[in-house]
Amino acid sequence: MKEILLVKYGEIILKGGNRSRFEKMLIENMSKALKNVAETRITVTQATVYVEVLDEDRIDIVLERLTKVFGIVTIVKACVCEKNIEAIENAAKEYLKGDLISGKRFKVEAKRSDKAFPLNSIEIAMEVGGFLDDNFEGLKVDVHNPEVTVKVEVRDSFAYIYCRENRVKGQGGMPQGTGGRATLLLSGGIDSPVAGHMMAKRGTVIEAVNFFSYPYTSERAKEKVIELASILAQYTSCVKLHIVPFTEIQLAIRDNCPEQHMTLLMRRFMMKIAEIIAEKNGSQALITGESAGQVASQTLAALAVTNAVVKMPVLRPLIGMDKTEIIERAEKIGTFETSILPYEDCCTVFTPKNPTTQPVISKIEKSEAHLDFDGLTKKAVEGTETLLIYPKK
């Protein structure tokens, strides 16, 4: 019995005259995600994407991979059969026998997009429901509160049968590439990978910048960030990761500036360097994992000081979230266990005992004047290492 994957999308339906462009991008992303997974044939008709897996033994692997593609709301395995009521009834009986267990409450819902089919949707549901009731002992019809909902879709070429309760939830959001390009300041912590995932879910192509302070941070810390980028790449197919040498800047700040200003001065360097790299790579915005008030550098006054050093928009998708909410998202997307590995990133070295929480920008700029800001920035950008990070197979 032939199986196929039926993929449903959500917001794309609302795109009006632009809908075909979004559908095309979704199919391209699906094909890219499945490139090294299985050979497939993908088509889209009437708000449904049909994924035929040519090696049916790999259909579950394909389904799991598609759950990480942005733009997909649900996926379900369905049986394909000929468009006549006898074939539909027999296919439903055989394909769903594991779901139609004695004592289960069930109903049938039908959708007929082929108006030439001799039965309408209500008649199809009644015919198939009666047939299943006759062939499975102990089933109970319950149209209001069923445990099993048999779905029958009669389309242009074939009919498709599946159990609604077997649908698998996708990522939702918009297809990657439909929302521009942005550069994520990716640390080794919990927050920034979640921020990157959230913006990628809105269709944004994500690049990442990491600041590496060798020997104060180890190679294991660098490997940790690469691993986080690899997890994000499961959702985006690839992440371009820029690793910036940051030791010289931190030492210059430590030796020449007031200790209480150190964190904010580092943040201003990071933002400026990230903006330069972003502009070179065609990004339209920066993304950070900052949450209002979470640490000293994330008070509203401190965020204003770090914003002032760049002209590019700064997106902060976590700004109103608390730590518990962020951790829940990190666990859900698979980054949490890597983020809590005990390898320090550059933000945890040279940490002042009493950082300023209500900074005045004129005082920060006065401290900054003791540094060769442009020269240090230029040298860090020139020393940047760029890697293309793909998901692990």
Short mmCIF file of C-alpha atoms in Angstrom, two decimals, residues 9 20 24 35-36 40-41 102 109 112 122 139 144 147 202 204 209 222 303 324 328:
data_model
loop_
_atom_site.label_atom_id
_atom_site.label_comp_id
_atom_site.label_asym_id
_atom_site.label_seq_id
_atom_site.Cartn_x
_atom_site.Cartn_y
_atom_site.Cartn_z
CA TYR A 9 1.38 25.17 5.90
CA SER A 20 3.28 31.27 -5.04
CA LYS A 24 8.25 28.02 -4.04
CA LYS A 35 19.09 16.45 -0.08
CA ASN A 36 21.20 13.87 1.73
CA THR A 40 11.78 12.51 -3.01
CA ARG A 41 9.25 14.03 -5.38
CA SER A 102 -12.54 -2.03 19.60
CA GLU A 109 -14.38 13.68 7.91
CA ARG A 112 -13.80 16.67 -1.90
CA ILE A 122 -20.98 14.46 3.66
CA LEU A 139 -16.20 0.80 17.30
CA HIS A 144 -18.66 15.32 18.78
CA GLU A 147 -10.78 9.48 19.82
CA ARG A 202 10.13 34.33 10.82
CA THR A 204 15.17 35.26 8.28
CA VAL A 209 29.27 36.07 14.91
CA LYS A 222 35.01 27.36 20.41
CA LEU A 303 20.84 48.64 25.95
CA THR A 324 12.39 29.94 32.55
CA GLU A 328 12.00 25.84 27.86
#
